[in-house]
XYZ file of C-alpha atoms in Angstrom:
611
model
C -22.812 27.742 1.066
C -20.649 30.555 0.089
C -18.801 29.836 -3.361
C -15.743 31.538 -4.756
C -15.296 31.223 -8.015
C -12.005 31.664 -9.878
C -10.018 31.031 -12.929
C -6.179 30.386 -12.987
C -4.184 29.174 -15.919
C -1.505 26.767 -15.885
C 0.668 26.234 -19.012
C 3.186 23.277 -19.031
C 6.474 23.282 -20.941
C 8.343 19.921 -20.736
C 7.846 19.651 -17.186
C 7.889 23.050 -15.541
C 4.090 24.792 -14.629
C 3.586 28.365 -14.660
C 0.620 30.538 -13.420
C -1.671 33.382 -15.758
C -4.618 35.015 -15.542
C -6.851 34.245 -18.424
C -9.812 36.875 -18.629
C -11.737 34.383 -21.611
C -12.798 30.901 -21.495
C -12.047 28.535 -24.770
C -15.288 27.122 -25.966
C -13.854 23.025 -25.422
C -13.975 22.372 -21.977
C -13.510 19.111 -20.029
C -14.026 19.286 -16.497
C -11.967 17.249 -14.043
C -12.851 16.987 -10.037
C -9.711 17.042 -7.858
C -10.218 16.527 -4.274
C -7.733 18.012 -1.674
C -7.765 16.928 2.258
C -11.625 15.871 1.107
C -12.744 19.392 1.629
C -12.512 21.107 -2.044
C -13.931 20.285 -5.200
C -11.641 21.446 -8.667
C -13.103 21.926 -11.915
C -10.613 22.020 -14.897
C -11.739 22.995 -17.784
C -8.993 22.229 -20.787
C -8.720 24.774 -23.723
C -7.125 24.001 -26.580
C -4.674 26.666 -27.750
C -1.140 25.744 -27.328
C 1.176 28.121 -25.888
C 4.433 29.783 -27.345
C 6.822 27.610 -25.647
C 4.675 24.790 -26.805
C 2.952 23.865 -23.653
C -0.881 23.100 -23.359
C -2.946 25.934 -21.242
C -5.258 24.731 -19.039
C -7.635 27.116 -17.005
C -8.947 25.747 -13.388
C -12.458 26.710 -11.561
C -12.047 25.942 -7.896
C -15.794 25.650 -6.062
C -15.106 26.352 -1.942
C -16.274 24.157 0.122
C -18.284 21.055 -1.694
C -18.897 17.724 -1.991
C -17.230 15.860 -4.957
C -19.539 14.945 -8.116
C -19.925 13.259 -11.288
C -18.634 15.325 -13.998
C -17.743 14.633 -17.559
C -14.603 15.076 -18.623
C -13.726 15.665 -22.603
C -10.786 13.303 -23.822
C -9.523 16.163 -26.072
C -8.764 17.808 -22.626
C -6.775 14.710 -21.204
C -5.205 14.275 -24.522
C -3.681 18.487 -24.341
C -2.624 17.758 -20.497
C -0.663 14.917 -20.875
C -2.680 12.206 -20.172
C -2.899 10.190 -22.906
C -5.294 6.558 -23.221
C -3.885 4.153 -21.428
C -5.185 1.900 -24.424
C -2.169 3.007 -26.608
C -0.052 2.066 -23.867
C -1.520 -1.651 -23.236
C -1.581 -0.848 -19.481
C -4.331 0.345 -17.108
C -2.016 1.843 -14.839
C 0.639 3.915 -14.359
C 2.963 4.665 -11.057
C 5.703 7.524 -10.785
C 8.076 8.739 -8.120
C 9.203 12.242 -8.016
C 11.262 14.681 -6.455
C 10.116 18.320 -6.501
C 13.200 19.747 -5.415
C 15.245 18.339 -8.250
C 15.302 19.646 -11.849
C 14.822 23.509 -10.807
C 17.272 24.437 -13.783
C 16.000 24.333 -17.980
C 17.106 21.350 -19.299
C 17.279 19.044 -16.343
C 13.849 18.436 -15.620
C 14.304 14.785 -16.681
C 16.142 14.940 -12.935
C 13.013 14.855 -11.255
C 11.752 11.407 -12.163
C 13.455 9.090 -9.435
C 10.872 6.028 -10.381
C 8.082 5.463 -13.572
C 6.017 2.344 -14.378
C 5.992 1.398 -17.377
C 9.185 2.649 -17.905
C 9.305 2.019 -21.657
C 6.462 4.510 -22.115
C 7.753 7.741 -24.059
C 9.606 10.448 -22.555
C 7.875 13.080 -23.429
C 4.025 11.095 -21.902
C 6.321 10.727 -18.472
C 7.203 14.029 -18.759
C 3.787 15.056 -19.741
C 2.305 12.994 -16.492
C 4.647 14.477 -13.916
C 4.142 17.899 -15.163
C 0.691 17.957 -14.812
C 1.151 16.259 -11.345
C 3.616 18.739 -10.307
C 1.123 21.449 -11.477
C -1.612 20.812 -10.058
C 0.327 20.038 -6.540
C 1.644 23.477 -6.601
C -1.714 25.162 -7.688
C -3.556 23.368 -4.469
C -1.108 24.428 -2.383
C -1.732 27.730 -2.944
C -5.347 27.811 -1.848
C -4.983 24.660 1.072
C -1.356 24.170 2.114
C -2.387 22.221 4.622
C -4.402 19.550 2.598
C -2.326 18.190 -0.339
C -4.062 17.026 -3.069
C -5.463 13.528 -3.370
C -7.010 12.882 -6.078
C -8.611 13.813 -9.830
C -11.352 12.284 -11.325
C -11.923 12.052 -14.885
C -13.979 10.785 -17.308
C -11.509 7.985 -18.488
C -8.724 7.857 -15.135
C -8.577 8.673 -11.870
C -5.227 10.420 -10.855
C -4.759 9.255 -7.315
C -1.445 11.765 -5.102
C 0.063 10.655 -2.201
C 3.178 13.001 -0.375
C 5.086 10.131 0.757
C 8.132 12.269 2.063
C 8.405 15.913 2.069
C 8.454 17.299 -1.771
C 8.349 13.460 -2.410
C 5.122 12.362 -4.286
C 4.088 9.390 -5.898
C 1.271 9.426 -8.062
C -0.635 6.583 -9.724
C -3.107 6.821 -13.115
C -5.623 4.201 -12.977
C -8.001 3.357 -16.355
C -11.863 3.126 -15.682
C -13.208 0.538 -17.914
C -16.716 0.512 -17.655
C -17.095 -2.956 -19.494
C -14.972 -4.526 -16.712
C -14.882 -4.618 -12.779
C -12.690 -1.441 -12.304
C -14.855 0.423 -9.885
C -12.376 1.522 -6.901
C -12.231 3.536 -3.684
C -9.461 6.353 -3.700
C -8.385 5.603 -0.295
C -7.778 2.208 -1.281
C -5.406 2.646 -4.255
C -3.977 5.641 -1.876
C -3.298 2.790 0.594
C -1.239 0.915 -2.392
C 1.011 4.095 -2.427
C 1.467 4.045 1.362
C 1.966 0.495 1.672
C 4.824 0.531 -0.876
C 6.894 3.127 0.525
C 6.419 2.113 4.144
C 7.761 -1.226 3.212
C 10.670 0.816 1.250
C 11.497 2.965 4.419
C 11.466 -0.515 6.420
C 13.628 -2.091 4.401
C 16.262 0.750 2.558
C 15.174 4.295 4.982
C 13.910 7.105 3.683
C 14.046 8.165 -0.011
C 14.858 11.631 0.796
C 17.947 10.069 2.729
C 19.412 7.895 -0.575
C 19.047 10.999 -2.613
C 21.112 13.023 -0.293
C 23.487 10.270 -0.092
C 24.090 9.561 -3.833
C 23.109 13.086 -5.597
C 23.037 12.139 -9.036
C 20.096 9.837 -8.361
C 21.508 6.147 -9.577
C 21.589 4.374 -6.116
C 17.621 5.745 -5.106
C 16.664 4.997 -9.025
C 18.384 1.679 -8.611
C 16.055 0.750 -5.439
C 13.057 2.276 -6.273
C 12.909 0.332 -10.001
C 13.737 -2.915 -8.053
C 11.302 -2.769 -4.955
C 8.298 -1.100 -6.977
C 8.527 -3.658 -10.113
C 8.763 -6.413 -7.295
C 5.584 -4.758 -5.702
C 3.559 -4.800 -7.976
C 5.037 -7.576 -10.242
C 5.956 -10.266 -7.974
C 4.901 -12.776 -10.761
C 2.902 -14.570 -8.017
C -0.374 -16.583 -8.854
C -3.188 -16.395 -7.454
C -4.123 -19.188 -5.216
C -6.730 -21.766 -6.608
C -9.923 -20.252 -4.445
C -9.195 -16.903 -5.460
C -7.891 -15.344 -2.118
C -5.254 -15.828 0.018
C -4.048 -15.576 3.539
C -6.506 -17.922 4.662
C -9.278 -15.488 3.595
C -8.223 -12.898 6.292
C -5.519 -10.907 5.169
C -5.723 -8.075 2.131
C -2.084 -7.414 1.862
C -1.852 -9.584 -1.308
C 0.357 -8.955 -4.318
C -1.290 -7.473 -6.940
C -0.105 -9.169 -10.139
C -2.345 -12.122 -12.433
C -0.669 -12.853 -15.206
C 0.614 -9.884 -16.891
C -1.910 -7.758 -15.970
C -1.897 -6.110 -12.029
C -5.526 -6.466 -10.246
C -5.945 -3.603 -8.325
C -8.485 -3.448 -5.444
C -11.871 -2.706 -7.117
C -15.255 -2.990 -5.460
C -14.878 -6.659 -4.781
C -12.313 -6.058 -1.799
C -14.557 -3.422 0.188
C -14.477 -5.636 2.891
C -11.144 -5.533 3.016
C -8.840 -2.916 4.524
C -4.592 -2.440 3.929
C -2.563 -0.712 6.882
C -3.789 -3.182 9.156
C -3.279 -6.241 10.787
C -5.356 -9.337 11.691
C -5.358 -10.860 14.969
C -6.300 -13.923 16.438
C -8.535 -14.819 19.022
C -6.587 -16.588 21.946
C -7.904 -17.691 25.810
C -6.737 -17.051 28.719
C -4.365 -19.683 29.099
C -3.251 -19.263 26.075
C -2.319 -15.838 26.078
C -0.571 -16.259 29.253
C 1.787 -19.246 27.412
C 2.425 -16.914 24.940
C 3.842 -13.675 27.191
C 5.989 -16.480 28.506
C 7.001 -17.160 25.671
C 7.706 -13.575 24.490
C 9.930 -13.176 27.833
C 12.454 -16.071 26.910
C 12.667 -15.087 23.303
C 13.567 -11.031 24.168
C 15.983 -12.290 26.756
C 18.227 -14.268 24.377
C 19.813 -11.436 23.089
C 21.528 -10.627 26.213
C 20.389 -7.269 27.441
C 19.837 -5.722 24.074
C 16.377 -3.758 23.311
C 15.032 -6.775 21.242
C 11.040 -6.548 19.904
C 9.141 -9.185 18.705
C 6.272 -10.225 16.918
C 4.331 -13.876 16.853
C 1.744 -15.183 14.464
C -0.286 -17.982 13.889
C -0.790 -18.838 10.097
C -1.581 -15.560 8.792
C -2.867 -13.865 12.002
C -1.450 -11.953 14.675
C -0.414 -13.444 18.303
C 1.344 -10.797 19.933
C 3.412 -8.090 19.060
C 5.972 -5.589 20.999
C 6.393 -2.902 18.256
C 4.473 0.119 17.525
C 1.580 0.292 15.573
C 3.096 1.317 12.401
C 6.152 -1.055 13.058
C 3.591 -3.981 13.293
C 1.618 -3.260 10.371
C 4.673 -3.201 8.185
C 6.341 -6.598 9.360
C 3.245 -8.265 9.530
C 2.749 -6.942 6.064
C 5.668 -8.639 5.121
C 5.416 -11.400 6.510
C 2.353 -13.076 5.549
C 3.524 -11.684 1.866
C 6.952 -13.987 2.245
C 7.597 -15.404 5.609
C 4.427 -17.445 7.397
C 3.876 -20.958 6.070
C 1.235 -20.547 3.629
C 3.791 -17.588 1.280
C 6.236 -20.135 1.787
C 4.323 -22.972 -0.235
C 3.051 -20.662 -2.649
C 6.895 -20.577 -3.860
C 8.115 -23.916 -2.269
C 11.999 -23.659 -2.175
C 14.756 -24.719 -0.139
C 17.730 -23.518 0.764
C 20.135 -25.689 -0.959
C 18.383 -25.431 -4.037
C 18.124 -21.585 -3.960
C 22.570 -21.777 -3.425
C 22.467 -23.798 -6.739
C 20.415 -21.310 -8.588
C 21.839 -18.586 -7.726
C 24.873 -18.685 -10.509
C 22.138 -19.232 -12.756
C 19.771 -16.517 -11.696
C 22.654 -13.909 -11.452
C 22.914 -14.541 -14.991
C 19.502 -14.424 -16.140
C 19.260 -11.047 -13.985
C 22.387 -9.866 -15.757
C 20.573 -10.305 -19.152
C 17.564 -8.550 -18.143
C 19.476 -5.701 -16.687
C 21.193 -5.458 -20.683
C 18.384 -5.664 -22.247
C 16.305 -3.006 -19.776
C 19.036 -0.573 -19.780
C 18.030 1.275 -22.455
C 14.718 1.413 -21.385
C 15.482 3.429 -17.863
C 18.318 5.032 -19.352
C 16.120 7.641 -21.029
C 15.190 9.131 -17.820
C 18.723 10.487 -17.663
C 21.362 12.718 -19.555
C 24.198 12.028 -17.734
C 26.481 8.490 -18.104
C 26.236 7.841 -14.160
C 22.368 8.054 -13.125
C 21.069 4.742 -14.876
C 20.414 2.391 -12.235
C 19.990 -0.521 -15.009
C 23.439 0.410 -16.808
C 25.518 1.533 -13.560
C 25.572 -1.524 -11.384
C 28.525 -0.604 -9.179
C 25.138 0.486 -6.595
C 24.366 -2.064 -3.819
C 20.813 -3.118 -3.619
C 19.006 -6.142 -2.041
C 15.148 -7.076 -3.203
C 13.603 -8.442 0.021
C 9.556 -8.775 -1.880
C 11.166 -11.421 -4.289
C 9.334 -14.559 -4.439
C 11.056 -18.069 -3.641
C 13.824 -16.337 -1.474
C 12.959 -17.698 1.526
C 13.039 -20.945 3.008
C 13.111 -23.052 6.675
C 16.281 -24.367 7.694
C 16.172 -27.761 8.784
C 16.707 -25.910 12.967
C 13.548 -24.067 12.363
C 15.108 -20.932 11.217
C 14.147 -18.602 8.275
C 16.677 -18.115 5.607
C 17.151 -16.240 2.515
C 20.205 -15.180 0.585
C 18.579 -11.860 -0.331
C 21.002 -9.838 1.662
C 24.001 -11.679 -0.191
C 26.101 -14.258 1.844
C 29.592 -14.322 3.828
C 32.653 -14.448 1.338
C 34.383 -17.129 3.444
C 32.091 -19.759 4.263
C 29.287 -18.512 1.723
C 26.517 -18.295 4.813
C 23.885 -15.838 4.195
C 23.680 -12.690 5.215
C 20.925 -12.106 8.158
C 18.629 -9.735 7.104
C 18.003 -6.254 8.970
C 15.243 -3.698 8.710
C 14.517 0.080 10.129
C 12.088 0.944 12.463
C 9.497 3.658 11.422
C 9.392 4.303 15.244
C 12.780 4.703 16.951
C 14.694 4.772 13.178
C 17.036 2.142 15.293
C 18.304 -1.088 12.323
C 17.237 -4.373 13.391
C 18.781 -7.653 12.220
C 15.461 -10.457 11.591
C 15.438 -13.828 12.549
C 12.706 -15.792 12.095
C 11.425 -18.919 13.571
C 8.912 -21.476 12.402
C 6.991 -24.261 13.483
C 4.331 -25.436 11.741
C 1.719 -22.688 11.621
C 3.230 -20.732 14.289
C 6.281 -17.900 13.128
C 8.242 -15.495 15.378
C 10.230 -12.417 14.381
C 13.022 -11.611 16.627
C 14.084 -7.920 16.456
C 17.851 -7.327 17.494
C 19.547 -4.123 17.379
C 22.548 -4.065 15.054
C 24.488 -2.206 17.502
C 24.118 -5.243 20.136
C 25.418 -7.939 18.725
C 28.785 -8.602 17.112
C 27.717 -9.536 13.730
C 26.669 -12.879 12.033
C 28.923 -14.244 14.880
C 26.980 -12.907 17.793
C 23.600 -13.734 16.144
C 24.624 -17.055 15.748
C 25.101 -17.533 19.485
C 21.438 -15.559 20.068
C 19.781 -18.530 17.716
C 21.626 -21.183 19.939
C 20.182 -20.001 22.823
C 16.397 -19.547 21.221
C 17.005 -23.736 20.418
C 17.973 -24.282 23.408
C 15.556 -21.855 25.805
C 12.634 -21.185 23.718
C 12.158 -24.117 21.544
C 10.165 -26.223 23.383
C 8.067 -23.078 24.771
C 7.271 -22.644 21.089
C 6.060 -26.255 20.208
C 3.966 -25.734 23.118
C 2.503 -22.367 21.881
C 1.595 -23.785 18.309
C 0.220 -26.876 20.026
C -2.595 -24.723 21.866
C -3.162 -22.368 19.475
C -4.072 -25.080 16.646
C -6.493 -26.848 19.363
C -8.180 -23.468 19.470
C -8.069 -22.549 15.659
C -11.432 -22.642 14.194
C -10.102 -22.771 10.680
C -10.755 -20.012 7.549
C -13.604 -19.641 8.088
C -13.236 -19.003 11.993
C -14.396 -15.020 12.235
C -17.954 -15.780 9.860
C -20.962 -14.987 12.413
C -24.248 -15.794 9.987
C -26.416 -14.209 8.010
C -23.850 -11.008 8.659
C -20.929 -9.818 6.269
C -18.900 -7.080 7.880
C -15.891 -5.452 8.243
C -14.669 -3.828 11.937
C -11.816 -1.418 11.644
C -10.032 0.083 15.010
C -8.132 2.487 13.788
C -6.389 3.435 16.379
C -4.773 0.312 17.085
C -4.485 -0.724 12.777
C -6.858 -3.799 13.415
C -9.129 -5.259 11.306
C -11.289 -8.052 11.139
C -13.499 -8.936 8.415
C -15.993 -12.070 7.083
C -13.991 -14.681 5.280
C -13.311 -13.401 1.702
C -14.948 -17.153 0.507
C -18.410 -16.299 2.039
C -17.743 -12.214 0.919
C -17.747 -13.979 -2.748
C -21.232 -15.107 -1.864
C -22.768 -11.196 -2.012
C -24.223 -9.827 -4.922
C -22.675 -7.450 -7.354
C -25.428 -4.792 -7.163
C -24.274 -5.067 -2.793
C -20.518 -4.906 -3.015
C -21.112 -1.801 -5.817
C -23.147 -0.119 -2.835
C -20.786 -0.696 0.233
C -17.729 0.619 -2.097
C -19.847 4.036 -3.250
C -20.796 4.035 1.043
C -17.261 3.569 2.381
C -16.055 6.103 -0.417
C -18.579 9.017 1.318
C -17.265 7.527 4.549
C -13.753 8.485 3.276
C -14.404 12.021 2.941
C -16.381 12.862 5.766
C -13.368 11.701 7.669
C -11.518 13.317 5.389
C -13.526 16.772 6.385
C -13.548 15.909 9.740
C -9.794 15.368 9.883
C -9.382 19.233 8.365
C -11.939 20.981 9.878
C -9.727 21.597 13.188
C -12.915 20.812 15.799
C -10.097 18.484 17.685
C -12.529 15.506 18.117
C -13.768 12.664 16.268
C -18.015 12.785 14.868
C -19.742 9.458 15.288
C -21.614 8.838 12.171
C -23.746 6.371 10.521
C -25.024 5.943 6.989
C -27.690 3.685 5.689
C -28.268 2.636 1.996
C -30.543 0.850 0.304
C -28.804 -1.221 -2.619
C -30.698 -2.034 -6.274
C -30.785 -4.939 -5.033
C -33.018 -4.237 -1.709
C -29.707 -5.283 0.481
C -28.955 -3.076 3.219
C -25.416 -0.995 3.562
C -24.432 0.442 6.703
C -21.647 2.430 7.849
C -21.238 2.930 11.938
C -18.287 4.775 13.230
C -17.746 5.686 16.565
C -14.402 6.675 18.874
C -12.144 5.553 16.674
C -13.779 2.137 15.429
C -15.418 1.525 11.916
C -17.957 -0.937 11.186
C -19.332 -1.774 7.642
C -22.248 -4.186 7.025
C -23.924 -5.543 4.480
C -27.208 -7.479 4.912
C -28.964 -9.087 2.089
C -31.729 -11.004 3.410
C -32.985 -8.518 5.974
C -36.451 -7.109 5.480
C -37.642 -4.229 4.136
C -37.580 -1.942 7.103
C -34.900 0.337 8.001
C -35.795 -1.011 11.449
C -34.737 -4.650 10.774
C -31.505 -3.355 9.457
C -30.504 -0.796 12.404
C -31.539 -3.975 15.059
C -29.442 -6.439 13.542
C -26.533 -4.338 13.597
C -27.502 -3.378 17.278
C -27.587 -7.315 18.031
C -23.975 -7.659 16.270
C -22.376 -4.959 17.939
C -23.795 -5.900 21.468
C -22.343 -9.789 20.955
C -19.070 -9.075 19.428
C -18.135 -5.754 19.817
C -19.186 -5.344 23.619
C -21.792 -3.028 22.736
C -19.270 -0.720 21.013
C -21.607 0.709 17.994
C -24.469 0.408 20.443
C -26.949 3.762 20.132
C -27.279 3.486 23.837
């Protein structure tokens, strides 16, 4: 392996990073790993001195190519680069948004940070964590422009980048506790990041676009602090077996209590960006493309998608992948029956509240203000003290409801001043960027999403006349539909095959499917500990693959032997994943590779077969 070895300097004023050559190393190090497109593996070692200007200068030793490793890292160095214990903060985490292309000029770097959680941590710590984001984002790019960088390890945090938009990154800082469960796949808290702005771009468009639109920042501020603190804080508890969605979906909120639960090695049977579907027959599938046809032809001859679902599953769906996986998302999160009980609420009693909650959210705005107001200078870019901006907050909980005709409502988008009817609510398509008004239907465990462009209809008038005509055309189609599909539903615990607990990923299509998270919680510690350290290698051999420009996918398998004598395997072939643990196999390698042989040949159609 051919090593270059090299050491650049980065000094940090406020929030601006600068590059020197340093020709002597400072006698405290502490090393941090930073991995970038899973091909490199930084070393920064912290030095003490502080600068002229005040800054902290930090020299970095970049190894070319390698595989990530344990390294120690010193607190003294997180302390001099800005990333100070989360234990004097009282939270494990922390989440910013920033723009890299704002605050160019001394004095306004306080410009760049659109979004920070918590937001009553000091300025000068969020300053401290966006500088050294921003740093180390430019350094990387120097050396792999094509790989930004994902992640740093150290001792105490992991420091997890994702680019969401061009020169738009969010970052999250994660505590490792080694007295409690907080043992995590990147990728996973990456998919956190990616999950919460794809369900921003669905429902307000691109950030980039509501900076350009509003320069001073106050209307992208304003959404950002509203959808992200929803997000993550939907003030949601967790259902009484510890799992939701029927045990088949992972797009859960995060928050228990006060205190956000973050994926950790318990969920690495679990995967986000995808959807689960459910298993139909023949005749059954061929009921539902009928009913598909009536529903799209409602709207006249307008481009209308759809999507269908049975309890928290997927039926059918005419969007694109990434369309799918974000209104699915959504979905089981606030529309399909189960998110609906978990905040019972109905319409009439959400139109009484709503003096009342205006005014509690009034109070809360007065008494935040202050607290957001510090990322600014100027008397016009506080979202919480400015609010002349517009904003709707689609991931609140209780907002929706079913009409007594079937329909979804929600007064979310606001209502109609004259006869104080809600507003229909409308998303953006990742795909054709086209706005769509929603309406959604629901009968007993079965939910359909209409899609209808904006452009096709004439308003709330026009979309009342396209929900006629689904009671009139499609309503009885639909009791049919839900009527076969709950003969053929085999319950929670439907997808378990014994003696097996898997996950199968197609990732070309965003599908998962995965044993029921109730007989998951049946699988030792010392098992799920394994399969997280096993899908996390997985990760970056992908992650090589992906940048090593050979234009076609490696099948690859990976066997490991837990503490506890269980079996982890990782099989991935064409596209497909498949992760298996096996605890009461024997103690042959042998045993292990033929049981996974017998489960791919029976449900997979031989698909991770070595044949």
């Amino acid at each position: 392996m051919c090593v270059c070895r090299f050491v650049v300097s980065i000094s940090v004023y406020s929030l601006s990073a600068r590059f020197n050559l340093l020709k002597t190393y400072s006698s405290y190090t502490a090393e941090y790993l930073v991995r970038v497109g899973g091909l490199l593996t930084w070393t920064a070692i912290s030095t003490p001195p502080i600068s002229k200007s005040g800054g902290t200068s930090t020299d970095y030793s970049v190894t070319l190519p390698g595989r990530r490793k344990s390294r120690k890292v010193n607190n003294f160095g997180e302390l001099e680069m800005g990333l100070t214990s989360l234990n004097d903060t009282g939270e494990a985490m922390k989440l910013c948004v920033f723009d890299l292309r704002r605050g160019q000029t001394e004095g306004q770097e306080l410009d760049k940070i659109l979004f920070f959680y918590p937001a009553d941590l000091p300025i000068s710590t969020q300053l401290s964590v966006i500088g050294l984001s921003e740093g180390l984002i430019t350094f990387t790019r120097i050396f792999s422009p094509d790989a930004p960088c994902e992640v740093i390890e150290a001792e105490m945090h992991s420091h997890v980048f994702y680019e969401a938009e061009p020169d738009i990154w969010m970052v999250m800082v994660v505590e490792k506790d080694k007295e409690s469960e907080a043992i995590w796949r990147v990728d996973a808290l990456r998919s956190i990041l990616k999950e919460a702005h794809s369900l921003f771009v669905m429902f307000h468009g691109p950030i980039r676009s509501l900076v350009d639109r509003e320069p001073t920042g106050g209307l992208v501020r304003t959404h950002l602090y509203y959808f992200i603190m929803d997000f993550l804080s939907a003030f949601e508890k967790p259902s009484p077996s510890g799992y939701c969605c029927w045990g088949k979906c992972c797009n859960c909120d995060f928050s228990v209590g006060k205190r956000l639960q973050l994926p950790n090695f318990r969920d690495s049977l679990k995967e986000r960006g995808t959807v689960q579907m459910l298993t139909v027959g023949r005749e059954a599938a061929l009921e539902v493309q009928s009913l598909v046809r009536v529903l799209e032809s409602c709207a006249g001859n307008a481009n209308c998608h759809s999507l269908t679902m049975f309890q928290d599953l997927l039926v059918s769906t005419s969007l694109s992948p990434i369309d799918t996986v974000n209104l699915f998302t959504y979905a089981v999160l606030r529309l399909t029956p189960l998110a609906l009980s978990s905040g019972v609420s109905s319409w009439t009693n959400s139109r009484k509240a709503s003096t009342s909650c205006n005014t509690s959210a009034g109070a809360v705005l007065a008494n935040s203000g202050t607290v957001v107001d510090q990322y600014h200078n100027s008397r016009d870019t506080s979202p919480l003290r400015n609010h002349s901006y517009p904003f709707v907050r689609p991931l609140q909980h209780s907002k929706w409801s079913k009409g007594k005709d079937g329909f979804l409502v929600t007064d979310i988008w606001g209502s109609d001043v004259n006869d104080l009817m809600p507003t229909n609510p409308t998303i953006w398509l990742h795909q054709t960027e086209e706005k769509m008004y929603l309406l959604g239907y629901q009968h007993k465990g079965l939910t359909v999403i209409l899609l209808i462009p904006v452009s096709s209809v004439n308003g709330e008038q026009g979309l009342a006349l396209v929900k006629q005509q689904i009671l009139e055309s499609a309503s009885l189609k639909m009791f049919k539909v839900e009527e076969k599909l709950s003969r053929g539903w085999g319950g929670e615990n439907a997808y378990h095959v014994s003696g097996y607990r898997y996950l199968l990923i197609d990732g070309d299509r965003r599908i998962s499917r995965a044993s029921p998270p109730g007989k998951v919680t049946t699988l030792a510690k010392d098992s799920l500990i394994a399969l997280t350290k096993l899908r996390e290698e997985v990760d970056l051999e992908k992650d090589r693959a992906k940048w090593d420009n050979s234009g076609r996918e490696k099948d690859l398998q990976i066997c490991m032997r837990a503490k506890n004598n269980a079996w982890v395997i990782a099989r991935l072939t064409t596209g497909k994943e498949l992760f298996m643990v096996l605890e009461k196999a024997s103690e042959t390698l042998l045993y292990a590779s033929d049981a996974l042989e017998k489960f791919s040949d029976r449900y997979c159609n031989g698909a991770f077969s070595l044949d």
